[in-house]
Structures are given as C-alpha cells and as structure tokens.
Short mmCIF file of C-alpha atoms in Angstrom, two decimals:
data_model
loop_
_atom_site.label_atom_id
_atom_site.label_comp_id
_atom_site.label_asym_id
_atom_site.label_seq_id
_atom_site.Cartn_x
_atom_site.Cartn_y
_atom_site.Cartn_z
CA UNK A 1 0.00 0.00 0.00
CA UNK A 2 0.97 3.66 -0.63
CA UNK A 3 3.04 5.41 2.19
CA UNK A 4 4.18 8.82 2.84
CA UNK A 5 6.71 9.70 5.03
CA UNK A 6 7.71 13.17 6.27
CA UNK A 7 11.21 14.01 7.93
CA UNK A 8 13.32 16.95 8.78
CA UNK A 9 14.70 19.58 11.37
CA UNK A 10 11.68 20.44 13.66
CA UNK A 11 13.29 23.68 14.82
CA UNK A 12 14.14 25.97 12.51
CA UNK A 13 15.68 29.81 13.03
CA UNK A 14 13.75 32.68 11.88
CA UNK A 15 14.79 34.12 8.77
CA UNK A 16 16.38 30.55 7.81
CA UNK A 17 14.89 28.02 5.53
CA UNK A 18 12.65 25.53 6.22
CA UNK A 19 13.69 21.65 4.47
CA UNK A 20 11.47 18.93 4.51
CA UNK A 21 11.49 15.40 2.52
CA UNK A 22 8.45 13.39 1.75
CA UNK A 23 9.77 9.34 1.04
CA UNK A 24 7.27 7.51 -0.76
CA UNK A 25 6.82 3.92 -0.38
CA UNK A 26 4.31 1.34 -2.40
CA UNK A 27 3.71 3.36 -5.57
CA UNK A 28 6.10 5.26 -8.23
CA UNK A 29 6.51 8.93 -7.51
CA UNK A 30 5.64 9.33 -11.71
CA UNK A 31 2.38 8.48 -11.12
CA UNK A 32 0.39 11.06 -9.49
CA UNK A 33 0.62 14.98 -8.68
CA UNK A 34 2.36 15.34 -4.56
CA UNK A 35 1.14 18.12 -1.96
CA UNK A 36 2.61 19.82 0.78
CA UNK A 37 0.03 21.02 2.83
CA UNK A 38 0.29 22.38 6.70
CA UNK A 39 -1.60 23.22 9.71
CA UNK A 40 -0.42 26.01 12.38
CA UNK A 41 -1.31 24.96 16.12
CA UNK A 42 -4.91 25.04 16.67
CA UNK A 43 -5.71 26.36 13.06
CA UNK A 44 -7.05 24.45 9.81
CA UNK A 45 -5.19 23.05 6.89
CA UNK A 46 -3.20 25.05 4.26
CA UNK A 47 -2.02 23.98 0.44
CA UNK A 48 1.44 24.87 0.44
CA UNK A 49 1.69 24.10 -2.89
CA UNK A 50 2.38 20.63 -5.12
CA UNK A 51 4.67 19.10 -8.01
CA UNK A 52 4.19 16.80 -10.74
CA UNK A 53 7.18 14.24 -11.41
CA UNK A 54 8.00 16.10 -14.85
CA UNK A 55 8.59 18.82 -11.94
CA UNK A 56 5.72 21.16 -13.10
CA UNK A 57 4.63 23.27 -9.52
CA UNK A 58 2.14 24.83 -8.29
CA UNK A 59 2.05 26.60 -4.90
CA UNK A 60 -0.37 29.03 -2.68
CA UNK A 61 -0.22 32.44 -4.00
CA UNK A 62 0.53 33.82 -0.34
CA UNK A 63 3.67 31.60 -0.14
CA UNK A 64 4.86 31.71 -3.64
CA UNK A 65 7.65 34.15 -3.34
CA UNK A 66 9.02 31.78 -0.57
CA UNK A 67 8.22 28.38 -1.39
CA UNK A 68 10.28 26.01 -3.72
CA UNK A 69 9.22 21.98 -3.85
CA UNK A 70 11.09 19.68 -6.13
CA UNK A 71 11.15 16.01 -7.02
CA UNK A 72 14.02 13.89 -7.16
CA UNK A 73 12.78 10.47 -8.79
CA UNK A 74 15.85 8.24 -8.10
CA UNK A 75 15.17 8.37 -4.43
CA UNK A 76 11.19 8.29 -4.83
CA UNK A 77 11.08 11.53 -2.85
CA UNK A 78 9.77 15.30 -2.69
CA UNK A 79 11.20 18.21 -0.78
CA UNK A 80 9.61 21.65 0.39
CA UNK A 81 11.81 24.32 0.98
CA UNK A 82 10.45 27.49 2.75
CA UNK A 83 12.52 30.36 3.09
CA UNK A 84 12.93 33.35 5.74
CA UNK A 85 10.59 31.47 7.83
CA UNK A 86 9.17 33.14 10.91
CA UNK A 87 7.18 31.99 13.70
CA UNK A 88 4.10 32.00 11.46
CA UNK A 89 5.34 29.22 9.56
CA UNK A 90 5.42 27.01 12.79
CA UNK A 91 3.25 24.04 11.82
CA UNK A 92 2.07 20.49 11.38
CA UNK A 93 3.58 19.99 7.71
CA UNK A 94 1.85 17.10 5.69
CA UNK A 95 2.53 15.38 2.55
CA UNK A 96 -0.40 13.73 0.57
CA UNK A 97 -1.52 12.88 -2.35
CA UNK A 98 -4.43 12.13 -4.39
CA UNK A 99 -4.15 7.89 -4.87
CA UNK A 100 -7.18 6.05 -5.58
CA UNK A 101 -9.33 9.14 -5.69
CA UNK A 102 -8.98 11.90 -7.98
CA UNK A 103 -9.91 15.29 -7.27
CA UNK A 104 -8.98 14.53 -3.19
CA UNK A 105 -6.25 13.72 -0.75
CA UNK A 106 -6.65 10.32 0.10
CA UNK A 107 -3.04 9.32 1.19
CA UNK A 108 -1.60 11.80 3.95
CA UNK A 109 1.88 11.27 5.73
CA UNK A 110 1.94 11.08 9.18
CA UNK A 111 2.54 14.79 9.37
CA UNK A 112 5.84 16.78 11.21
CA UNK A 113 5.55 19.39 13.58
CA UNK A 114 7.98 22.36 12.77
CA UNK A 115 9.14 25.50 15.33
CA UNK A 116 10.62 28.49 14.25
CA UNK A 117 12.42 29.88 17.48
CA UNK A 118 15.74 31.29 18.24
CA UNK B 1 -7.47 32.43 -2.79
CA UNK B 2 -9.62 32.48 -0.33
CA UNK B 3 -10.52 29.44 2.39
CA UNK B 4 -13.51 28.28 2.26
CA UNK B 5 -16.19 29.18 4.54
CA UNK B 6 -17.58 26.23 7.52
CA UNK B 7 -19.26 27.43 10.66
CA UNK B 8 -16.64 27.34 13.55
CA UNK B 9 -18.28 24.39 15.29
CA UNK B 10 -21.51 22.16 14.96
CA UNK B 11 -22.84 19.60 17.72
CA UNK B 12 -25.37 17.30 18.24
CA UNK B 13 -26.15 14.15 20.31
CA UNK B 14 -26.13 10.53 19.89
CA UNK B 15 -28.26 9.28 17.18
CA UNK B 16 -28.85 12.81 16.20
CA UNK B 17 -28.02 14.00 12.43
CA UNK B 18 -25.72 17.33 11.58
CA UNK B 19 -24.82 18.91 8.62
CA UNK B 20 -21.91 21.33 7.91
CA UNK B 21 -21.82 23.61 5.12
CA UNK B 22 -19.05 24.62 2.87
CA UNK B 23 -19.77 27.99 0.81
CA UNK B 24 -17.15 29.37 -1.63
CA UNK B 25 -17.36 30.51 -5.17
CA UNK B 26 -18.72 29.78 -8.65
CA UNK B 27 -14.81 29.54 -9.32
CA UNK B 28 -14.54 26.45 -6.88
CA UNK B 29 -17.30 24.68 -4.87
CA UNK B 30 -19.99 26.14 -7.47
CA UNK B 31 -17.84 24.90 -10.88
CA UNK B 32 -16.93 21.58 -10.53
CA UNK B 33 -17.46 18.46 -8.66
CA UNK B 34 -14.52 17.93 -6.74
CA UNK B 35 -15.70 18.80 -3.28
CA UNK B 36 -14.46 16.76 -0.17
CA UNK B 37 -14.60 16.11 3.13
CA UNK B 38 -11.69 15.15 5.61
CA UNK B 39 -12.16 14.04 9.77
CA UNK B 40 -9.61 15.17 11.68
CA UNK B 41 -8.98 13.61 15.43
CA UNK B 42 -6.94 15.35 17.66
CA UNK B 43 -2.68 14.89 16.49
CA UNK B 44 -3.96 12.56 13.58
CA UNK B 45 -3.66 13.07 10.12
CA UNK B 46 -6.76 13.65 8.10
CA UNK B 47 -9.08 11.26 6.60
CA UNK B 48 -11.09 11.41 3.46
CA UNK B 49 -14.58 10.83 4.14
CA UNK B 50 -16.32 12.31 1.25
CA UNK B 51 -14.83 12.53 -2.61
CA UNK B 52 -16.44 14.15 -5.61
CA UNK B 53 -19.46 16.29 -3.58
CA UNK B 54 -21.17 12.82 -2.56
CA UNK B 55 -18.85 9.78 -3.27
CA UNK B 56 -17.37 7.83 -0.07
CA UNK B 57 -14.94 6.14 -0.35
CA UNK B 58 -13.91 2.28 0.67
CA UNK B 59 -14.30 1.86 3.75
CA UNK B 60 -16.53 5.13 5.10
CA UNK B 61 -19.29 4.45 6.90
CA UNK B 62 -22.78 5.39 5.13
CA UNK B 63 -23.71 7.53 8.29
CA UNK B 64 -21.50 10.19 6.29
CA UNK B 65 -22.93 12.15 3.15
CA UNK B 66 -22.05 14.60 1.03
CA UNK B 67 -24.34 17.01 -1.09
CA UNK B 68 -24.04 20.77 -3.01
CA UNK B 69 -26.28 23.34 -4.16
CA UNK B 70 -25.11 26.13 -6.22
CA UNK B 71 -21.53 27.76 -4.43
CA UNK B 72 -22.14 25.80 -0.88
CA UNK B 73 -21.73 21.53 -0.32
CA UNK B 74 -22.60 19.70 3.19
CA UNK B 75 -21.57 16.78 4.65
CA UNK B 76 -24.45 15.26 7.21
CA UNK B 77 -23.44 12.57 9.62
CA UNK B 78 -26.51 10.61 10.53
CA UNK B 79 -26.43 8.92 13.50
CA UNK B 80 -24.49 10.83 15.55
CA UNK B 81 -21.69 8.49 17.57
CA UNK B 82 -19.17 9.74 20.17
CA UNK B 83 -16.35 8.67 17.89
CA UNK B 84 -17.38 11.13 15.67
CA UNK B 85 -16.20 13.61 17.50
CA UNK B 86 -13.57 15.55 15.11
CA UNK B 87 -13.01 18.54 13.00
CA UNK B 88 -14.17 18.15 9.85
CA UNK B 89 -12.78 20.24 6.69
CA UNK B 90 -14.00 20.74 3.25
CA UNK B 91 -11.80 21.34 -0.07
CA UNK B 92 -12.21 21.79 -3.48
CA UNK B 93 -10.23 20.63 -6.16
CA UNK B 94 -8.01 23.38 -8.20
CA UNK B 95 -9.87 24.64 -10.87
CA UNK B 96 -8.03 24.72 -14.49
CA UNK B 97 -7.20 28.24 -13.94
CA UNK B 98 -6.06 28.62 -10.84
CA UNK B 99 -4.69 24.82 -10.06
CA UNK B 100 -4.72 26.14 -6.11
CA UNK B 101 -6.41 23.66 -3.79
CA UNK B 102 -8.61 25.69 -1.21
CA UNK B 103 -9.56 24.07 2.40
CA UNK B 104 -12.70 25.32 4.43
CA UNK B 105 -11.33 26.43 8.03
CA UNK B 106 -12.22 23.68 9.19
CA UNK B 107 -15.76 23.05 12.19
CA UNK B 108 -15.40 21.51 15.06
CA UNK B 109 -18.19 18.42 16.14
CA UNK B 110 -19.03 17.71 19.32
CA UNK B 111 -21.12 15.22 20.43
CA UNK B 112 -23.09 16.17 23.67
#
C-alpha cells in the first residue's frame, strides 16, 4: 500500500529556511501529482503548494515568493523548501496525495511538527 | 485564494443527524465536482470521508454524506456516535485556472 513519510529539522531559526522530505513507499513517484500542505497549532489546513514528477509546480499564492518543492525520482522523494521562515510558519507539515481518488487527498503522511524559534 | 467558509463548530447528540456547510465561489465549490470532506482527530492526520461532492470512499461508513447546491456543499453525519467527534474540513479541487487547492477552516463536532 501507498506510504508517505515526512522528515526533517523540527526547529528551525527565523529568517532561515525551512527543508522537509516526503519518502514515498508502495507506488512510483511518476504516477500522481504530490502536496505539501500544513496546519499552524490550533488552526485548519493550508495547500502549500504541489509538483508533478515532470517537476511542473504549483504553490499558494501567499507563499509563492518563498516556497520552492522539487522532485528527485531516483530516491522516490519530494522536498519543500520554505525560506525566511518566521514563527508564522510554525506548523504540522503534511505530505499527501491524491491515490485512488482523484480530485482529493486520500493518502496523507503522518505529518511533522515544525518550530521556528531562536 | 480564499478558504472556504464552515461554521466554527456544529454539535449534536447521539443518534442525532448534523450537517456542515461549505460555501465558496462559482470559481470552486460552485464549478466543478470535486468537493471533499476530511475528519480530523486530535494529532492525527486527516481522513477522506467524502470525494467528488457525494462519493465515499472504501471503507466510510454510510452515516456520512455529502451534497451541493449552487456555491455551498454539506456533509451530514446521521447517527451521531461519540467517535465522531472531530473537525471536519472541506476542499475543493483546483480549478483549471487557478490549479490552487482551497480548504474550508475547518468546524469543530461535538457530540453532547
């Protein structure tokens, strides 16, 4: 079955960048388009943005100018990158996917909490 | 792009039915079927319960369902149960202009 996994720093610095990897398991990454989406403490869910395995992206207008994800297909994997973060990009940061439904997230990752502190 | 727009919080009691609405625009929730529904418990992922405005999928109890009129969809739970206890969210699928995925903020269920 399809897994996603999540991993990276869960502290970051303000004004630094953010770096998280998404490992999927049970499916090719060529197969679908793959979300980042997050969720502050307390708050709902935001699209961060996604990519396509040809590396075509899409990402939230309000995090555009700071937001890069990328694929790297060798390693099954996708990375979001997030730059001069501040405390209002602490989070819950999710990778999903649409699987055996199109048109909605079906397969989510576990999620991983990320702090921006000093 | 703006979220789209639940009621903060719903409840009802055991056996009871709800319904939570979802309004947003003839560019998302009013153009195309791709409405759906996720349960969130507390530090858990979410779930899809409802695909494609009234679809569940495998595995979803029938107690969930999922309707739209015009630029606002609902999900009812019938038969209210304590596990159902969650906060629910709504999203729409990107339209072919915009290819942003909106979320509803997201209501909160309790079951009294």
């Amino acid at each position: 079955q399809v897994q996603l996994q999540e991993s990276g720093p869960g502290l970051v610095k303000p004004s630094e960048t953010l770096s998280l990897t998404c490992t999927v398991s049970g499916v090719s990454i060529s197969s679908s388009y793959w979300s980042w989406i997050r969720q502050p403490p307390g708050k709902g869910l935001e699209w961060v943005g996604d990519i396509y395995h040809s590396g075509t992206t899409n990402y939230n207008p309000s995090l555009k100018s700071r937001v890069t994800i990328s694929v790297d297909t060798s390693k099954n994997q996708f990375s979001l990158n997030l730059s001069s973060v501040t405390a209002a990009d602490t989070a819950v940061y999710y990778c999903a996917t649409e699987g055996t439904y199109a048109g909605a997230f079906d397969i989510w990752g576990q999620g991983t909490m990320v702090t921006v502190s000093s | 792009q703006s979220a789209l727009t639940q009621p903060a919080s719903v409840s009802g009691s055991p056996g009871q039915s709800v319904t939570i609405s979802c309004t947003g625009t003839s560019s998302d929730v009013g153009g195309y079927n791709y409405v759906s529904w996720y349960q969130q418990h507390p530090g858990k992922a979410p779930k899809l319960m409802i695909y494609d405005v009234s679809k569940r999928p495998s595995g979803v109890s029938n107690r969930f369902s999922g309707s739209k009129s015009g630029n606002t969809a609902s999900l009812t739970i019938s038969g209210l149960q304590a596990e159902d206890e969650a906060d629910y969210y709504c999203s729409s699928y990107p339209s072919s202009s915009t290819l942003i995925w909106v979320f509803g903020g997201g209501t909160k269920l309790t079951v009294l």
